[in-house]
XYZ file of C-alpha atoms in Angstrom:
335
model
C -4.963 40.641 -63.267
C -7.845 43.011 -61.842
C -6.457 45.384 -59.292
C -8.182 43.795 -55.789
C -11.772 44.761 -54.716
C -12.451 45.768 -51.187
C -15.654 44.452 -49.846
C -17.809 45.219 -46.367
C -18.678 41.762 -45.214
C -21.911 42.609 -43.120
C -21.485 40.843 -39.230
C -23.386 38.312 -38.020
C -25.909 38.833 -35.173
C -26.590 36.127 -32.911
C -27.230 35.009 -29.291
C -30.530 37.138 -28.483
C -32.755 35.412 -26.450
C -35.734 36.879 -25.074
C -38.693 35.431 -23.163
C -41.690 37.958 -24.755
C -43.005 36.826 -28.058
C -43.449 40.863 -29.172
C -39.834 41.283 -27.872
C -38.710 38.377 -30.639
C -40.645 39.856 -33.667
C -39.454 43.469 -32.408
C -35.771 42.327 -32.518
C -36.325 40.112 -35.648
C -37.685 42.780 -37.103
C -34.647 45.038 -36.138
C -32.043 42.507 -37.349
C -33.407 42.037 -41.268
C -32.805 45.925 -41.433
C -29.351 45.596 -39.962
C -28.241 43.276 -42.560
C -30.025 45.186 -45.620
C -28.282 48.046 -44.294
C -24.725 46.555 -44.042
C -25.174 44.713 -47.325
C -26.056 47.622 -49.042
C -23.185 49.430 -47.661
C -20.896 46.723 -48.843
C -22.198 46.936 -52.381
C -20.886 50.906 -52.171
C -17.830 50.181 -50.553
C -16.607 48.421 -53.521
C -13.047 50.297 -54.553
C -12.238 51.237 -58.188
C -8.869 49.335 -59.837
C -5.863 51.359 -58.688
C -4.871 53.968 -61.318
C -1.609 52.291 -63.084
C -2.657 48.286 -62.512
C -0.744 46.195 -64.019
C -3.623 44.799 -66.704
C -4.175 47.454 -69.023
C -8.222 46.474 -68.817
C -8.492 47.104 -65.080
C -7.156 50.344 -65.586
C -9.762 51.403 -68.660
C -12.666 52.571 -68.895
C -15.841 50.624 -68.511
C -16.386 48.721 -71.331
C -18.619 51.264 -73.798
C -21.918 50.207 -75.748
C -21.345 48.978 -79.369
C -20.102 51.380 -81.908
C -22.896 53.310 -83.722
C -22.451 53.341 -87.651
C -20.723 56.342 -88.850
C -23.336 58.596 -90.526
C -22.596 58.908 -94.680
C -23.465 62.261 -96.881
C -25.942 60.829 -99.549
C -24.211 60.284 -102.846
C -25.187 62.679 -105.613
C -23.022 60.988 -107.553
C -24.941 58.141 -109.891
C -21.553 56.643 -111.383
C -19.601 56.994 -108.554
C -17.031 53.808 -107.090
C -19.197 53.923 -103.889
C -18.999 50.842 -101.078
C -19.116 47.270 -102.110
C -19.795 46.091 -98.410
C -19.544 46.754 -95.029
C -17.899 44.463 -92.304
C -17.720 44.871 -88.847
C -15.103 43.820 -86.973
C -14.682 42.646 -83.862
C -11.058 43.122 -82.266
C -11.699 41.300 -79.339
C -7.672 39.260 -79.171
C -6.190 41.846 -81.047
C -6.508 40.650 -84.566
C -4.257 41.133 -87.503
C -5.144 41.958 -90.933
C -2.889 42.652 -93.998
C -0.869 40.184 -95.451
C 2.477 41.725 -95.333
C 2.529 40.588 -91.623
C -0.705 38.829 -91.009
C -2.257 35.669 -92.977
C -4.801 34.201 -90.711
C -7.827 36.458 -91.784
C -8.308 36.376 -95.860
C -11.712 38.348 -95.228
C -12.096 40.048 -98.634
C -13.302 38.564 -102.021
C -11.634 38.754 -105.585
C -11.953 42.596 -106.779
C -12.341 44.141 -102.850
C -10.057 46.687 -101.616
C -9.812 48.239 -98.418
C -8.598 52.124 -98.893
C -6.229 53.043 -95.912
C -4.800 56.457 -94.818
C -2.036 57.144 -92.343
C -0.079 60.323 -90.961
C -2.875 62.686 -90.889
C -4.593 64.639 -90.061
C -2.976 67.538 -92.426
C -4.145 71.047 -93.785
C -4.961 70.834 -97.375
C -4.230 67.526 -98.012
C -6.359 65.534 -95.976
C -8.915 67.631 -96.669
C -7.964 66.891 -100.570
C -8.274 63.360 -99.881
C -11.647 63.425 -98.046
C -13.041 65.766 -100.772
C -11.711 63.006 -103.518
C -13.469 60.129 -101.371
C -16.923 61.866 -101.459
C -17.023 62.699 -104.840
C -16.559 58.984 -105.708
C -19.496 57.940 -102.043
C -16.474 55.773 -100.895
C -14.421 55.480 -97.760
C -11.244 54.548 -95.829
C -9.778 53.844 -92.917
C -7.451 56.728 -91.187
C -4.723 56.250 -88.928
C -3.659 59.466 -87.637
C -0.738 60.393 -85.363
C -1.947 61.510 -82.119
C 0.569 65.266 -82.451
C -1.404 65.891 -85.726
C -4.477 65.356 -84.013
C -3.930 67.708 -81.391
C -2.448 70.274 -84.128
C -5.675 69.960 -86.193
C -8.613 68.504 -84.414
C -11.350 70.551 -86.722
C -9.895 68.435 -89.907
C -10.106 65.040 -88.169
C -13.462 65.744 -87.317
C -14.142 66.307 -90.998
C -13.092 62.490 -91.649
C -15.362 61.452 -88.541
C -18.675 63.623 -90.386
C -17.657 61.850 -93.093
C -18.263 58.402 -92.087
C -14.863 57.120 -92.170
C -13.618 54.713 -89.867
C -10.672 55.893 -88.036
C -7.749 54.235 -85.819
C -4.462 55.395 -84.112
C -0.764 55.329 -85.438
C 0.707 56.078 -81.914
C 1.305 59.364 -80.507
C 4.262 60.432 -82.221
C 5.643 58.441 -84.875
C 7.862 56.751 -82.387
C 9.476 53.803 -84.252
C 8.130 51.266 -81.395
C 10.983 48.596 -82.385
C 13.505 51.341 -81.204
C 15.616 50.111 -78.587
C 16.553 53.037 -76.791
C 12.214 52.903 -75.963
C 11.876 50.368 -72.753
C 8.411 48.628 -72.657
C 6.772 51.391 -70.526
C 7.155 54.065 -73.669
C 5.887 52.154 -76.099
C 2.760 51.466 -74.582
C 2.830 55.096 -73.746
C 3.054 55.729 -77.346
C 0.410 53.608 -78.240
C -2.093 54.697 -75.342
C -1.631 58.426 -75.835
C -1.909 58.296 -79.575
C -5.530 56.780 -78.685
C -6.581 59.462 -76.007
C -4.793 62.270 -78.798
C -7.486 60.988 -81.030
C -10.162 60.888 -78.288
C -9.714 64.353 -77.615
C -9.846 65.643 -80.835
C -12.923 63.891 -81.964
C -14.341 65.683 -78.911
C -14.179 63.458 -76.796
C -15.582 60.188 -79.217
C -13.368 57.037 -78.488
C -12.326 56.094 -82.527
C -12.114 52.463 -83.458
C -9.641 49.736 -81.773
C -7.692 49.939 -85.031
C -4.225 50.354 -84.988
C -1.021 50.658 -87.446
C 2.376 50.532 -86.222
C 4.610 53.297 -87.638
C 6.828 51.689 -90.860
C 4.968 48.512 -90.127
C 7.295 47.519 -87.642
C 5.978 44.788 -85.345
C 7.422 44.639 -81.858
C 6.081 41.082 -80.263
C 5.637 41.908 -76.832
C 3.298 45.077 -78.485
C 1.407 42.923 -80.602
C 0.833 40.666 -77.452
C -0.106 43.863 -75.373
C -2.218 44.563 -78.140
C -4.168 41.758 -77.899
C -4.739 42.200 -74.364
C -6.196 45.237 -74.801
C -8.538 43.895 -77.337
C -6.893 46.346 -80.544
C -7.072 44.878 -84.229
C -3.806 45.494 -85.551
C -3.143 46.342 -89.248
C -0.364 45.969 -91.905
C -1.470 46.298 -95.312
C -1.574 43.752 -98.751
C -0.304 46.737 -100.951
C 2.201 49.562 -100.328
C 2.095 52.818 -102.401
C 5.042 53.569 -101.286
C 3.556 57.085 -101.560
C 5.841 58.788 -99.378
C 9.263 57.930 -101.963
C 6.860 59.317 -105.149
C 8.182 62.793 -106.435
C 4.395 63.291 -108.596
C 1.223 61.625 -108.441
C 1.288 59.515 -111.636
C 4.058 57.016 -109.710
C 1.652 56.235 -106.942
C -1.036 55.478 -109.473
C 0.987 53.582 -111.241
C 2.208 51.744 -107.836
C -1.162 50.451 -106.669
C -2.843 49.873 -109.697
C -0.206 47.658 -111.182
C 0.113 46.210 -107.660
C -3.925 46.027 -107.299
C -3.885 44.389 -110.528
C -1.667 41.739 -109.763
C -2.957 40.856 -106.641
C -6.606 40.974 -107.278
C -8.288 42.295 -103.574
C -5.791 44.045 -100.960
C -5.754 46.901 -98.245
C -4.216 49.433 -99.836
C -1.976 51.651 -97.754
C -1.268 55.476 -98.430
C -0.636 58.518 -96.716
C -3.315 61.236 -96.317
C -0.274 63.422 -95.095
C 1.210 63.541 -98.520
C 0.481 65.937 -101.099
C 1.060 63.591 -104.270
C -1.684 60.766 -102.822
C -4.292 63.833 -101.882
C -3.669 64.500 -106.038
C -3.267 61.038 -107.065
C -6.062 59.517 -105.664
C -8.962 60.698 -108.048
C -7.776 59.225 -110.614
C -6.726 55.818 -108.498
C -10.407 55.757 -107.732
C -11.753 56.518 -111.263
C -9.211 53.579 -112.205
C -10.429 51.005 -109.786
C -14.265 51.622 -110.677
C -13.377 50.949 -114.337
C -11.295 47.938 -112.996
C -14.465 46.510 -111.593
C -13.214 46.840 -108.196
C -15.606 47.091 -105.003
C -14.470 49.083 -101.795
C -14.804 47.630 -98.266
C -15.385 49.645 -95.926
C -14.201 48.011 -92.479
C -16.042 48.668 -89.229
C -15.494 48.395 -85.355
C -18.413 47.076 -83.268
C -17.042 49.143 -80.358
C -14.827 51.946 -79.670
C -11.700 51.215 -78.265
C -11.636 51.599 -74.438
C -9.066 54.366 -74.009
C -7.175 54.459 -70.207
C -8.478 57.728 -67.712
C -4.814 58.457 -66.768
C -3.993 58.973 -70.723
C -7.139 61.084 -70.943
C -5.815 63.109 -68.254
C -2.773 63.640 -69.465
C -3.828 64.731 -72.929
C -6.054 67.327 -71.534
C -3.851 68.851 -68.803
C -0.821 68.981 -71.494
C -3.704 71.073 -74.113
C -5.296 73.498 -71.466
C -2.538 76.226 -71.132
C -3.678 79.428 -69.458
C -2.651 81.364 -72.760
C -4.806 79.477 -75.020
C -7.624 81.399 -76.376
C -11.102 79.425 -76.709
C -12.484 81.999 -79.321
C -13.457 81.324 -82.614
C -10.571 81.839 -85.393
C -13.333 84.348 -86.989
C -13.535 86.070 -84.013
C -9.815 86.695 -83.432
C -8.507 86.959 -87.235
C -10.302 88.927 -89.906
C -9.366 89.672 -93.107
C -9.172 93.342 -93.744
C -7.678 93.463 -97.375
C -6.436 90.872 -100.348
């Protein structure tokens, strides 16, 4: 439901009568302008939705033009894995994909993965995982948490140069099926993680993709979801990364589980230090497999809410915070 429009309705003018001919094409004359006038006036009179309206679209931004393809390094690399295909999506509805929770969309073809990454972003082993991606001229999709965004917004911009696609996983890691969290908090987990993102890609709205945390699917959040037009995804295959104590057991884990099931999206955790060293050889492993990456694609950014915006800023700019340069405040003087 829109929040209501106020609109100048321009007034009628009637009842002249004059006996001169001149004196009727004068006032005729005088009239048309009177109307133009008042109808423009009504056209700028118009009032914006009212900040907190109930529909979540009434309070976003104006819908944004489609989503430009993210920019990929050339490969140097003549045997790498590389990209199968490229789908766009549109998330218009809220659609699900991943077959752990959602069966209605079997997109991808025997021998296609989809290479997923949530958590991030995370010194050292985000970059890890980024630099493991390249050398193979593949890709992912990145969920990050809205808190690491804001920690380390230079290292999620490395995934955006990159050409990945990347999504939300809520602001904080909130468990959204927590009860003690009414309705209004976990939609205030959801739209912060998105502005957190926002901000930290410098102000670039990231796709309308979006992982719950632990895959836990609240209803009345998948429905709100929808409204707001935000593809939701589970996954097809679990590493399971975060329980591995080395890097062999997560290879191990999706390969055998890649195997088995032929095609899946693949979840993992750029946060985690044994997938950032596992996953060279998971790639070398699923190029000798035969396997084909997909990379997935929005066809517009997701239309984050102003008030979120707001907030993210406002909480960021402290008076104490320096805007230098790290180079120009910390130097190296002896190793």
């Amino acid at each position: 439901m829109e929040a209501d429009r106020t609109t100048a309705t321009p007034r009628l003018v009637a009842g002249f009568k004059f006996k001169e001919n001149k004196m009727r094409i004068a006032a005729g004359l005088i009239f048309a302008g009177a109307v133009s006038l008042l109808a423009s006036s009504a056209a700028w009179s118009q009032t914006p939705p009212a900040k907190g309206a109930a529909s979540p679209q009434a309070a976003a931004a104006p819908a944004p033009a489609a989503a430009p393809a993210p920019t990929r390094p050339p490969c140097n690399n003549p045997n790498a894995l590389g990209i199968g295909r490229t789908v766009e999506i549109d998330t218009t509805g809220g659609p699900g994909f991943g077959f752990e929770h959602f069966k209605e969309l079997d997109f991808l073809r025997d021998k296609e993965v989809v290479l997923t990454f949530d958590d991030g972003p995370w010194p050292v082993n985000t970059p890890a995982v980024l630099k493991a991606l390249a050398e193979e001229c593949t890709t992912g999709i990145f969920f990050p948490i809205g808190k690491h965004a804001t920690y380390y917004p230079e290292i999620l911009k490395q995934v955006m140069a990159a050409g990945h696609s990347i999504g939300s996983h809520t602001w904080s890691h909130a468990a959204l099926v927590n009860k003690k969290l009414n309705e209004q908090q976990r939609k205030d987990e959801i739209e912060k993680g998105f502005s957190a993102v926002k901000w930290a890609l410098g102000g670039k709205a990231p796709a309308p993709f979006f992982r719950f945390p632990a895959l836990q699917h609240p209803p009345e959040m998948v429905t709100y979801l929808g409204a707001r037009n935000i593809g939701i995804f589970s996954c097809d295959l679990d590493s399971f990364d975060f329980k591995a104590s080395k890097a062999q057991t997560i290879v191990d884990n999706v390969m055998r589980k890649v195997e088995k099931n032929g095609k899946g999206i693949v979840l993992m955790h750029d946060f985690q230090k044994h997938t950032a060293e596992a996953l060279p050889e998971i790639l070398k492993k699923l190029k000798a497999g035969g396997y084909k990456v997909v990379a997935m694609r929005a066809k517009a950014p997701v239309q984050t809410i102003a008030q979120y915006d707001e907030d993210i800023v406002k909480d960021l700019k402290l008076p104490t915070v320096s805007s230098r340069p790290v180079s120009s405040v910390v130097q190296t003087i002896s190793e």
